[in-house]
Coordinates of C-alpha atoms in Angstrom, one line a residue:
Chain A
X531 CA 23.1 -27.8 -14.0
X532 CA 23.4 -24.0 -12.8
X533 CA 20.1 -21.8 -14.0
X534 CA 20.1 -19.4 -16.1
X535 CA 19.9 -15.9 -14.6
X536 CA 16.9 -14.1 -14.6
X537 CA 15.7 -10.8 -13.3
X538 CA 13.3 -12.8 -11.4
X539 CA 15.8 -15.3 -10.3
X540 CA 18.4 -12.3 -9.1
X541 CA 15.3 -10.8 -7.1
X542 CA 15.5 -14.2 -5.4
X543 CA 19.0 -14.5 -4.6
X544 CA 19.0 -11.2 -3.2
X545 CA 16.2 -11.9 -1.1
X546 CA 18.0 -15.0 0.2
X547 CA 21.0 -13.1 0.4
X548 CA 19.4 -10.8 2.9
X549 CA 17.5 -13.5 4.8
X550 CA 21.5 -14.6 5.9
X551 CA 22.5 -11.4 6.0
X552 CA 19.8 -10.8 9.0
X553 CA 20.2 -13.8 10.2
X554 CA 24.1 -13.3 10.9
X555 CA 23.0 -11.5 13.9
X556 CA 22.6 -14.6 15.7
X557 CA 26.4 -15.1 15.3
X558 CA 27.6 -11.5 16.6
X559 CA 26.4 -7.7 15.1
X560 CA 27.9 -6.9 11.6
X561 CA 27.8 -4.8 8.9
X562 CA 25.6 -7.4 6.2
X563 CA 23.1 -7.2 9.4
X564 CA 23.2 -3.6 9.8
X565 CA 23.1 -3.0 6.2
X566 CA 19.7 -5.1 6.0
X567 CA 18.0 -4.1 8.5
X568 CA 18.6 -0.6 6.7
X569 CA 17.6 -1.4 3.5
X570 CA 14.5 -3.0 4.8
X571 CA 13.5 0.1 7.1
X572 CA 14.2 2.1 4.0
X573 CA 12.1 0.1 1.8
X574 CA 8.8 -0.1 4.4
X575 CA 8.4 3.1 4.7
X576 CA 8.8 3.7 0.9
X577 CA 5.9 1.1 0.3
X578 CA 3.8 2.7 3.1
X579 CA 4.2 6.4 1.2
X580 CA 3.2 4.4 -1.8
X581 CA 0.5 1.9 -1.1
X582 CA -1.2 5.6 1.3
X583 CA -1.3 7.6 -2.0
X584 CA -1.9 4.4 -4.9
X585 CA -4.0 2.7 -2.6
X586 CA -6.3 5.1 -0.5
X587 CA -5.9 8.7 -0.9
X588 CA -6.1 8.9 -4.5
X589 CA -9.2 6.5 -5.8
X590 CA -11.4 7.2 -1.8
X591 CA -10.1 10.8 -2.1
X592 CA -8.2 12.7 -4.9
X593 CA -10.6 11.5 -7.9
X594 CA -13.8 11.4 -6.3
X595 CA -12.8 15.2 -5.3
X596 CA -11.8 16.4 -8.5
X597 CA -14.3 14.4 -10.6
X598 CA -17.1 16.1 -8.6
X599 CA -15.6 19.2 -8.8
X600 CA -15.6 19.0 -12.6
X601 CA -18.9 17.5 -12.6
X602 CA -20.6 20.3 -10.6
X603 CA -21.2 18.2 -7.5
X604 CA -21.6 20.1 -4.3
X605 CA -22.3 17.4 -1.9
X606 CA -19.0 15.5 -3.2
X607 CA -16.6 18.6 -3.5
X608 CA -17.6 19.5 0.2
X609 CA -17.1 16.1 1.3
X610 CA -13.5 15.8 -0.1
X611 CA -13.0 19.3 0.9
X612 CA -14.1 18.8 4.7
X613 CA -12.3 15.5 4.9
X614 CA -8.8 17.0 3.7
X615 CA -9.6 20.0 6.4
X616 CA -10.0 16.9 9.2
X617 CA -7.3 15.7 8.4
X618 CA -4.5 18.5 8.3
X619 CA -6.1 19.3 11.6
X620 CA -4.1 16.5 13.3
X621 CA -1.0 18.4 12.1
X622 CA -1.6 21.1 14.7
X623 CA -0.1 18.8 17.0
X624 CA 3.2 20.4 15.8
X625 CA 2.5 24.2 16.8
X626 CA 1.2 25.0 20.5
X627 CA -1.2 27.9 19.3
X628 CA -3.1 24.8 17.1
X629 CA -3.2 22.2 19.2
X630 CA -6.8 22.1 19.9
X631 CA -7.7 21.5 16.2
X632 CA -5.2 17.8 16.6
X633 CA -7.7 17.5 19.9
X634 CA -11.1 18.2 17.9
X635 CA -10.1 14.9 15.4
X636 CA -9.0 13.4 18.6
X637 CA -12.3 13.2 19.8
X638 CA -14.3 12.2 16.8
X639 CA -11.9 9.2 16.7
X640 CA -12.1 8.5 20.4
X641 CA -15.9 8.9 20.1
X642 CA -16.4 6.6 17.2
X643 CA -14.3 3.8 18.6
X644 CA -15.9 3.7 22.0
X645 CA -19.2 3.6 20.1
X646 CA -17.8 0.3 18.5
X647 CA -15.8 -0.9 21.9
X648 CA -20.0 -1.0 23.4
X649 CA -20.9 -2.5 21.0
X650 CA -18.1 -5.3 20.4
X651 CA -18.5 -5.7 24.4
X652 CA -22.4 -7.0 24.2
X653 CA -22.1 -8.9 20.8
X654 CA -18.2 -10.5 21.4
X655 CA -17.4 -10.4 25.6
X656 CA -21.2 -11.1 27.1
X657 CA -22.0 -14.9 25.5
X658 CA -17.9 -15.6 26.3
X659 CA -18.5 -14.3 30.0
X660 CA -22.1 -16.1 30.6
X661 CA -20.7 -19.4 29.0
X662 CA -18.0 -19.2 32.2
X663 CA -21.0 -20.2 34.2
X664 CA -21.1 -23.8 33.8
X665 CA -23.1 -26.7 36.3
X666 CA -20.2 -28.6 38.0
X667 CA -22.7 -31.5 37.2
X668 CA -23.6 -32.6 33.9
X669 CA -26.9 -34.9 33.6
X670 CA -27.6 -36.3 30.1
X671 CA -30.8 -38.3 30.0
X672 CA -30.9 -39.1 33.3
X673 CA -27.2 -39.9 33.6
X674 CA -24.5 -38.1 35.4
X675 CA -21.5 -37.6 32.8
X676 CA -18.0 -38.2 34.6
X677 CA -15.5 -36.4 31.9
X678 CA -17.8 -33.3 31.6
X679 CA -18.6 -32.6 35.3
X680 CA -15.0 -33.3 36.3
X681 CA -13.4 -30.5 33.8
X682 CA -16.5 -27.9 34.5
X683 CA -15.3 -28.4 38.0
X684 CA -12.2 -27.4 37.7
X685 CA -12.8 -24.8 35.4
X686 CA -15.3 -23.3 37.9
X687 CA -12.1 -23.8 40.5
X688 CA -10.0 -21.6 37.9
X689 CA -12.7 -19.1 37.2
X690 CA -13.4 -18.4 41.6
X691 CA -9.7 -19.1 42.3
X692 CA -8.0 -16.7 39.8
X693 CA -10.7 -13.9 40.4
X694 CA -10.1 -14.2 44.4
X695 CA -6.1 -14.1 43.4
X696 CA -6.9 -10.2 41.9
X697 CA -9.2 -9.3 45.1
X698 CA -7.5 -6.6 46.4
X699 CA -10.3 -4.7 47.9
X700 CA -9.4 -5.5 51.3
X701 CA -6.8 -7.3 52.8
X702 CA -6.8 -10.4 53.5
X703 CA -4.1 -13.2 55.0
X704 CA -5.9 -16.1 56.8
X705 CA -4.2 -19.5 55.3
X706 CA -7.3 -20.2 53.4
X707 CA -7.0 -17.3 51.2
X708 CA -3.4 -17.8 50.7
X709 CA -4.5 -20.9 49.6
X710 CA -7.1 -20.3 47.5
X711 CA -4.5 -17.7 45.6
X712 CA -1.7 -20.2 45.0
X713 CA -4.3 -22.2 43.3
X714 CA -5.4 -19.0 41.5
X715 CA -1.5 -18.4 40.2
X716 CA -1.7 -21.9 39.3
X717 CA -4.3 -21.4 36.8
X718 CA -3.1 -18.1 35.9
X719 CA 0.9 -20.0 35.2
X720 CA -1.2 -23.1 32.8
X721 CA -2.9 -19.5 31.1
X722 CA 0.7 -18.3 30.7
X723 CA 2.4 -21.0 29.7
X724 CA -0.4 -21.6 26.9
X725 CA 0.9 -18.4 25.6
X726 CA 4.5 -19.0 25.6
X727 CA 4.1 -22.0 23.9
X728 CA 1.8 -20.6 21.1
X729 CA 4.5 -17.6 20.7
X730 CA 7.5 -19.7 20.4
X731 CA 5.4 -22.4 17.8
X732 CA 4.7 -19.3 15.8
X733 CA 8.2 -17.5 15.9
X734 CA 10.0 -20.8 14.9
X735 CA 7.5 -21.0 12.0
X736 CA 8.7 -17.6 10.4
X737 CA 12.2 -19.6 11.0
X738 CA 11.2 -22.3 9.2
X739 CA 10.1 -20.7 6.2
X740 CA 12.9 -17.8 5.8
X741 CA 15.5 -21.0 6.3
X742 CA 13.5 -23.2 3.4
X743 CA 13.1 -20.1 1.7
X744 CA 16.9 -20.0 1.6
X745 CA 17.3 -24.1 0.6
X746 CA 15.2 -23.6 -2.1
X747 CA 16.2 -20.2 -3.6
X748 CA 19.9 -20.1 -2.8
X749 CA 21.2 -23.5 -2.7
X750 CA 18.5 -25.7 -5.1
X751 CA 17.6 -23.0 -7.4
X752 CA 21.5 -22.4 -8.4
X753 CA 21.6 -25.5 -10.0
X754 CA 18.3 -25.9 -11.5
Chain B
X797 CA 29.4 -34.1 37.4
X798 CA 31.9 -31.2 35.8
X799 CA 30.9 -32.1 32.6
X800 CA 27.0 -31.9 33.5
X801 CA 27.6 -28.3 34.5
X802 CA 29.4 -27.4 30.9
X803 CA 25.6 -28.2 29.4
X804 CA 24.3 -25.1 31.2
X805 CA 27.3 -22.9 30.2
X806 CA 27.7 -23.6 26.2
X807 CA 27.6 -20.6 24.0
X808 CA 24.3 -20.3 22.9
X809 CA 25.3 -20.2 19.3
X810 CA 25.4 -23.8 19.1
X811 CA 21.8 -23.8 19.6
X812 CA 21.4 -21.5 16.5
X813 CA 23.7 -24.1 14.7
X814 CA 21.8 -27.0 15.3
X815 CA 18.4 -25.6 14.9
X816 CA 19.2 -24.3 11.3
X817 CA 21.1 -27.2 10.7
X818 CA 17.6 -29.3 11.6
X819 CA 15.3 -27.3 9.8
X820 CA 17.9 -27.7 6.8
X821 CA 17.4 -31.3 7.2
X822 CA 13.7 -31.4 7.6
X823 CA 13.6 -29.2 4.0
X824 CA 15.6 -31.9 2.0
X825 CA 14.0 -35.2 3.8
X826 CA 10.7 -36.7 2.8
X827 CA 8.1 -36.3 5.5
X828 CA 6.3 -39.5 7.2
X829 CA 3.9 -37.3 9.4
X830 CA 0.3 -37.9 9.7
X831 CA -2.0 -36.0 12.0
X832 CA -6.2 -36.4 12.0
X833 CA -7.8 -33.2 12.3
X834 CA -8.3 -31.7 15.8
X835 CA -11.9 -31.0 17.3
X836 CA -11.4 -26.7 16.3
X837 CA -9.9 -27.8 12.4
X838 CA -13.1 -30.2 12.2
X839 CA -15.5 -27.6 13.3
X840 CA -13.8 -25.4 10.4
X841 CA -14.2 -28.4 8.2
X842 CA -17.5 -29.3 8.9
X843 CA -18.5 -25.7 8.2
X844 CA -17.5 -25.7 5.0
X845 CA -18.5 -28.9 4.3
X846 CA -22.2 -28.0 5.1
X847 CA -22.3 -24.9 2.6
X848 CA -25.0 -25.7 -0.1
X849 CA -23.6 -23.2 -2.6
X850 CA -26.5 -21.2 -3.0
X851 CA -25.0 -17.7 -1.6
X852 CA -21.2 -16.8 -1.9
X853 CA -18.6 -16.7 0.4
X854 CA -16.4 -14.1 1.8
X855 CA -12.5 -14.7 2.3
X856 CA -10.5 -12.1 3.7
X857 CA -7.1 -13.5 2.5
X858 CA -3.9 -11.1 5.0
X859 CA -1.0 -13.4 4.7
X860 CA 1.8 -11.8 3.3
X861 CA 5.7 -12.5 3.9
X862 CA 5.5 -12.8 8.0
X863 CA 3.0 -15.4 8.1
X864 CA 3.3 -17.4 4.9
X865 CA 4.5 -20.1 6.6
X866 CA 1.7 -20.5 9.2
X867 CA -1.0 -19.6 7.0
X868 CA -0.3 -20.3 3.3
X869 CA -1.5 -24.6 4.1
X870 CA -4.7 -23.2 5.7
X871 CA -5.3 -20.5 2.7
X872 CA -4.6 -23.2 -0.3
X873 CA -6.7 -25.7 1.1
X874 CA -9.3 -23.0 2.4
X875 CA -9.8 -22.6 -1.5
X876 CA -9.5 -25.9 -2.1
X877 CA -12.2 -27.2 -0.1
X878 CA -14.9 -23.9 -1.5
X879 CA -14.0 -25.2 -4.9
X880 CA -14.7 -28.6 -4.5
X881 CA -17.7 -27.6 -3.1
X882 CA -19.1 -25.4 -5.9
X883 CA -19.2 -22.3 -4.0
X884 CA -18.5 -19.1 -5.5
X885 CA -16.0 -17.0 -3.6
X886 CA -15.7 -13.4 -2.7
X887 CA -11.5 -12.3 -2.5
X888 CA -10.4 -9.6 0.2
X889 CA -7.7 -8.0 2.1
X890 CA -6.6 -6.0 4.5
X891 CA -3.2 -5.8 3.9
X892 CA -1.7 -3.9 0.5
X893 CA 0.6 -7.0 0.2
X894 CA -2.2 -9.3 0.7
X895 CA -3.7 -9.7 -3.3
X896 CA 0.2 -10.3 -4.4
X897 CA 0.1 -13.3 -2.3
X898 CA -3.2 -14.8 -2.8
X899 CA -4.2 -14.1 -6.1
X900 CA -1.9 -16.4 -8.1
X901 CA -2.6 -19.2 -5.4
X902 CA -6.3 -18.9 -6.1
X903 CA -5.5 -18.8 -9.9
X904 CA -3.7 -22.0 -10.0
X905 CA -6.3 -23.9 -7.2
X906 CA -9.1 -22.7 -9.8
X907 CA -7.2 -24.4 -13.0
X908 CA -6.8 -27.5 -10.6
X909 CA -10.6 -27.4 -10.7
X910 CA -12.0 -26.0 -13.8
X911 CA -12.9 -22.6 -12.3
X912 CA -13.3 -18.9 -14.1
X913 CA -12.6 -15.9 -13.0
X914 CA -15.9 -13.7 -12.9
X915 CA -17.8 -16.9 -12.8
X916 CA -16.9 -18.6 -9.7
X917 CA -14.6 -16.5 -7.8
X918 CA -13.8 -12.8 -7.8
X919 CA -10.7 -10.7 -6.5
X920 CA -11.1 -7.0 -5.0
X921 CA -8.1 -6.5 -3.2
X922 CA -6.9 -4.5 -0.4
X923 CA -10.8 -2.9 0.8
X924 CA -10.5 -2.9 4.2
X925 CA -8.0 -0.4 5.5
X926 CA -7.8 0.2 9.3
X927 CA -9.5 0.7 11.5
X928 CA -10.7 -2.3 10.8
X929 CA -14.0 -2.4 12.5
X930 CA -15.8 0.5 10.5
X931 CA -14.3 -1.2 7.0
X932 CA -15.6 -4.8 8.4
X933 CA -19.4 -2.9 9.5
X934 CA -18.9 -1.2 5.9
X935 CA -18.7 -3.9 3.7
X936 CA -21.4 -5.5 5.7
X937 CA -23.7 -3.0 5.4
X938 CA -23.5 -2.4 2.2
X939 CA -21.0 -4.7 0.6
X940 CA -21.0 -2.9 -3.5
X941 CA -19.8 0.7 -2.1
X942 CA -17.5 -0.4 -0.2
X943 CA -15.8 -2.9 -2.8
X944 CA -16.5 -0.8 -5.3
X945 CA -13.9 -2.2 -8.1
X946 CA -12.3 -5.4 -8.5
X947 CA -8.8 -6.2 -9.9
X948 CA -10.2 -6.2 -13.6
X949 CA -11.3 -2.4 -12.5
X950 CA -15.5 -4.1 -13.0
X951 CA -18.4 -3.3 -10.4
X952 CA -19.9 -6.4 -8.1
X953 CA -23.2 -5.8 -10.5
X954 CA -21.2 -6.4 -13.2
X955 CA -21.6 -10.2 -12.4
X956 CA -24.9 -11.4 -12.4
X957 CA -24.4 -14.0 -9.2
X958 CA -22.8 -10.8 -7.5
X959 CA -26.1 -8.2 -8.2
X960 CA -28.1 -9.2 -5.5
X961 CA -25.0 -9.5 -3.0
X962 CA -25.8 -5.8 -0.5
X963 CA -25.5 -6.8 2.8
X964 CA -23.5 -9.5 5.3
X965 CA -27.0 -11.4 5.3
X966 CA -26.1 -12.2 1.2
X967 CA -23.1 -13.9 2.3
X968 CA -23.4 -17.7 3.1
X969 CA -19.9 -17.3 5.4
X970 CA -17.1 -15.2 6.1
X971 CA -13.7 -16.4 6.6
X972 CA -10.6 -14.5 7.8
X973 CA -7.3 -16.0 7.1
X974 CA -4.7 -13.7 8.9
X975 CA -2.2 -13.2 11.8
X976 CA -5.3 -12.9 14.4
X977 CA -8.8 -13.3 13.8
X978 CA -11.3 -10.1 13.1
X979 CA -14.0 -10.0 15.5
X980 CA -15.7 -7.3 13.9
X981 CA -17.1 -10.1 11.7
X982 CA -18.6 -11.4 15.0
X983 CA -20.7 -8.3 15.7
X984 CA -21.8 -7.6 12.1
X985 CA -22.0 -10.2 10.4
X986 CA -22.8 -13.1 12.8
X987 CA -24.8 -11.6 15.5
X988 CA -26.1 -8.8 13.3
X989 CA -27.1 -10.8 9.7
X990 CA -26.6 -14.4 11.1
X991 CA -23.8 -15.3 8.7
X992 CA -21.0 -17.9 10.7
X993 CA -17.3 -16.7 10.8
X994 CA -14.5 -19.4 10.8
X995 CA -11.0 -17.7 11.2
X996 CA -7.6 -19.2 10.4
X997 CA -4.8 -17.7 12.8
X998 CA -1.1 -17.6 13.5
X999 CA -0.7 -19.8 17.0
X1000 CA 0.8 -16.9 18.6
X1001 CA -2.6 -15.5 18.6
X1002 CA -5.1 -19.0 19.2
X1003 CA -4.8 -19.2 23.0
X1004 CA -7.6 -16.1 23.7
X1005 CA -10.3 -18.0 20.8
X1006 CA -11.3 -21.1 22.3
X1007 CA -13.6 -19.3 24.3
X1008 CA -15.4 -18.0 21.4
X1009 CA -15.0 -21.8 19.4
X1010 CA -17.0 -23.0 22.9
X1011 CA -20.0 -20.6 22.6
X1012 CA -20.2 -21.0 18.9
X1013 CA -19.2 -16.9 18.0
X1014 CA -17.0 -17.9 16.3
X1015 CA -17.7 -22.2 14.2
X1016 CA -14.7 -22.5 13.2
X1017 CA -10.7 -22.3 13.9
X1018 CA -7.4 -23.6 12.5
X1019 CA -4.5 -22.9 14.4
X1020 CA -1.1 -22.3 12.7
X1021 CA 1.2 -24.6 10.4
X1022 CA -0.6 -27.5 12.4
X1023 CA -4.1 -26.1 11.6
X1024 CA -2.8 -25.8 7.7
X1025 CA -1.3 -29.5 8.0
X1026 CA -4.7 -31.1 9.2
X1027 CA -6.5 -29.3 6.8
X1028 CA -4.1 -30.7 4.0
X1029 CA -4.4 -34.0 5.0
X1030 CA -7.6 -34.1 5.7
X1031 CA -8.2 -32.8 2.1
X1032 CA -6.2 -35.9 1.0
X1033 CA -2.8 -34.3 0.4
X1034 CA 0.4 -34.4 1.9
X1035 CA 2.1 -31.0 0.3
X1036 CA 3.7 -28.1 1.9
X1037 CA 1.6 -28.1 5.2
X1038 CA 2.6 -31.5 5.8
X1039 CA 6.2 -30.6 5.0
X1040 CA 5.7 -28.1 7.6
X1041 CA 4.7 -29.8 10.3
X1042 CA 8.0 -31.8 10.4
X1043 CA 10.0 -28.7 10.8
X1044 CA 7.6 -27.5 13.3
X1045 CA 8.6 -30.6 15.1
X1046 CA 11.9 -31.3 14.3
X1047 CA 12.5 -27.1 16.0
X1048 CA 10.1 -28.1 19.0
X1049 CA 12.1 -31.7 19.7
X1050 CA 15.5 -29.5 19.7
X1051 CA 14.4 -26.8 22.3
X1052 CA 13.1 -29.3 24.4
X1053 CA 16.7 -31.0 24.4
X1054 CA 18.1 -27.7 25.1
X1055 CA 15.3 -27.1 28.1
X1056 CA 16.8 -30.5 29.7
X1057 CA 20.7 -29.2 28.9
X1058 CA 19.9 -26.1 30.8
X1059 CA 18.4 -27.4 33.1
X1060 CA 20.3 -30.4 33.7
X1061 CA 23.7 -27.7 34.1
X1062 CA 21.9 -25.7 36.6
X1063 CA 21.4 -28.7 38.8
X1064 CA 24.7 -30.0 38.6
X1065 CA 26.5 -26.2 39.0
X1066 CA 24.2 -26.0 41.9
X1067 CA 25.3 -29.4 43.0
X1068 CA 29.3 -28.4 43.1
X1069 CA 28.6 -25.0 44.6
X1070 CA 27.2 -27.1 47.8
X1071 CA 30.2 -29.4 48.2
X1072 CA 32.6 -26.5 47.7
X1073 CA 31.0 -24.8 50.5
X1074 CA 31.2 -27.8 52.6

């Protein structure tokens, strides 16, 4: 049976729609493509302009502003006042003699996030880097663990062995450190591959749902 | 040995053929998968598993359009598992898009289990805008300003299980179910109030965590579409994520066949150019 049509329902077709239209690429570059990828630009930026005023500046900014300026509230009508003033500043980008003003903002931002960088580096990177120090052999009640010791050994191997592989403070060619580094790219290849793997998992998984997306909508919801 | 070398030359739309042509198939076939949950899911489990109820929970919910299909599985059953558990949740984002997504999949999970809004969960939105580490050390600080209204335009006092909710310390756990995981709930809410931090990801961006998972930064970590599918079966369903998973693989089985085609024409080009120059 073919479904009735629906405002809902034609949002949904045109979505699918578009989904093949960008996916036509993959055949050769066309206009349904170019057309999409259009339309989409267009409507991104359109959101953005809407979800910066709807969203932030008018309930953090415009009617806290205006309500204490109503109200009689100095501390809030400076407030809004100063942060509208920090904020047209990083327009002076755009003229040479105002440049500095985009550089004063500059640095309160810079400042601020390597306050937080410090920070993130003692309470997120330190316990990661001292957990890299691991025995080689692992004793449980007496008892020397095989499984354990074996893969702390060969994560200690990765840890000297890709860190020697980035030594570049002097040179050096004897056959030992060439060694040593081919290991090192070893590890370094598994760390890569890791990631190519993960990417390619998750980029077929957007596949997967635009193309079920497309079942569904286009193909089984006509004749629902 | 001519026809071995055509493998490595074929137009490369064929591949696009047959991998739309298998994820087609994989949407309209039932799916006989079954996975057990891996040692990061259990952790994630187990974490949730151990919540007593007393204090709420904190989900950051930023799946939108890009990552639906990665993340919805581990969001649904995310929800899922807090409800069953009795624990009163605390709704997000950080993404405008993000309520739109999440808020009539929480509304129907709560039906599923008898829950009210205002009385066991509670929706404020899209609250933290980048940068996202001062809106994370905000809302842990001091959790009512920065919330300030939630979608039924009330105040976190305004609920009497919400009034003495201030800080990160109020907040049993915080969860993060997005495209990468938010470390800023590391530094202020784990190592600054003591609350855990479990993190559902996309797999493009699981391979730099593990090192957190091992010193215990971060408890808890489900990794894509295959985080979402043990998560769904080890809630004792077999729905979308599960689905999933057989796309995943039947797309994974395909470009390995088309790794050994390539492969297999380079060997056997390489193999004629040799006896031609002999």
């Amino acid at each position: 049976m073919i479904a009735e049509i629906s405002w809902e329902r034609t949002g949904a077709w045109l979505a699918a729609i578009s989904v093949v239209a960008v996916l036509s690429l993959l055949w050769r570059p066309n206009a349904a493509y170019r057309t999409a990828e259009h339309a989409l630009l267009g409507l991104a930026t359109g959101f953005l302009v809407s979800v910066t005023w709807f969203e932030f500046l008018l309930p953090k900014w415009w009617i806290p502003l205006t309500e204490s300026w109503r109200e009689g509230v100095l501390p809030g009508a400076i407030g809004g006042m100063a942060a509208l003033t920090l904020g047209l500043c990083w327009y002076g980008v755009y003229f040479r003699k105002t440049e500095w003003l985009m550089r004063l903002v500059l640095g309160i931002v810079v400042g601020a996030s390597a306050g937080q960088a410090i920070r993130n580096q003692f309470t997120q990177q330190m316990p990661v880097l001292v957990s890299t120090f691991r025995s080689p052999v692992v004793i449980e009640e007496g008892q020397v663990l095989a499984w354990p010791s074996i893969t702390n050994t060969l994560f200690l191997l990765a840890v000297v062995t890709v860190l020697l592989y980035f030594f570049f403070t002097f040179q050096q060619d004897s056959p030992r450190w060439r060694m040593a580094r081919a290991v090192g790219r070893f590890w370094l290849m598994v760390g890569f591959g890791a990631y190519f793997g993960n990417t390619i998992m998750t980029r077929l998984a957007v596949l997967i749902e635009r193309v079920w997306f497309v079942v569904d909508e286009f193909i089984r919801g006509f004749f629902r | 040995m001519r026809f071995l070398a055509k493998l490595g030359e074929l137009d490369v739309r064929w591949f696009y053929l047959a991998m739309i042509l298998a994820i087609v198939a994989t949407a309209l076939l039932p799916t006989p998968m079954k996975v057990r949950l891996s040692p990061e899911s259990e952790k994630y489990y187990n974490t949730i598993e151990n919540l007593d109820g007393r204090k709420p929970v904190l989900v950051q919910s930023d799946w939108d359009q890009g990552t639906v299909g990665e993340l919805r599985a581990q969001f649904i059953n995310t929800v899922r598992h807090l409800f069953r558990k009795n624990v009163r949740v605390v709704f997000v984002s950080g993404i405008a898009s993000g309520p739109e997504f999440y808020e009539p999949v929480v509304e129907q999970i709560a039906r599923e289990y008898g829950k009210e809004y205002g009385k066991d969960w509670v929706s404020f939105g899209y609250k933290l805008a980048e940068p996202y580490d001062i809106a994370i050390e905000a809302i842990a600080r001091d959790f009512p300003a920065t919330v300030q209204l939630d979608a039924k335009g009330k105040r976190p006092s305004d609920y009497p299980w919400l009034r003495n909710v201030r800080t990160a310390a109020d907040f049993a756990l915080a969860i993060s179910i997005r495209y990468d995981e938010m470390r800023a709930y590391i530094t202020y809410f784990y190592e600054a109030a003591g609350t855990p931090y479990i993190a559902g990801v996309a797999t493009i961006s699981s391979t730099p965590l593990y090192p957190f998972l091992s010193t215990g930064n971060l408890r808890g970590l489900l990794v894509g579409s295959r985080g979402g599918g043990e998560y769904e079966q080890a809630m004792g369903k077999r729905e979308y994520g599960t689905r999933f998973l057989s796309g995943q693989s039947a797309g994974h089985l395909l470009i390995l066949i088309a790794i050994l085609f390539g492969n297999i024409g380079y060997w056997a080009s390489r193999r004629i150019r040799a006896r031609g120059e002999e």
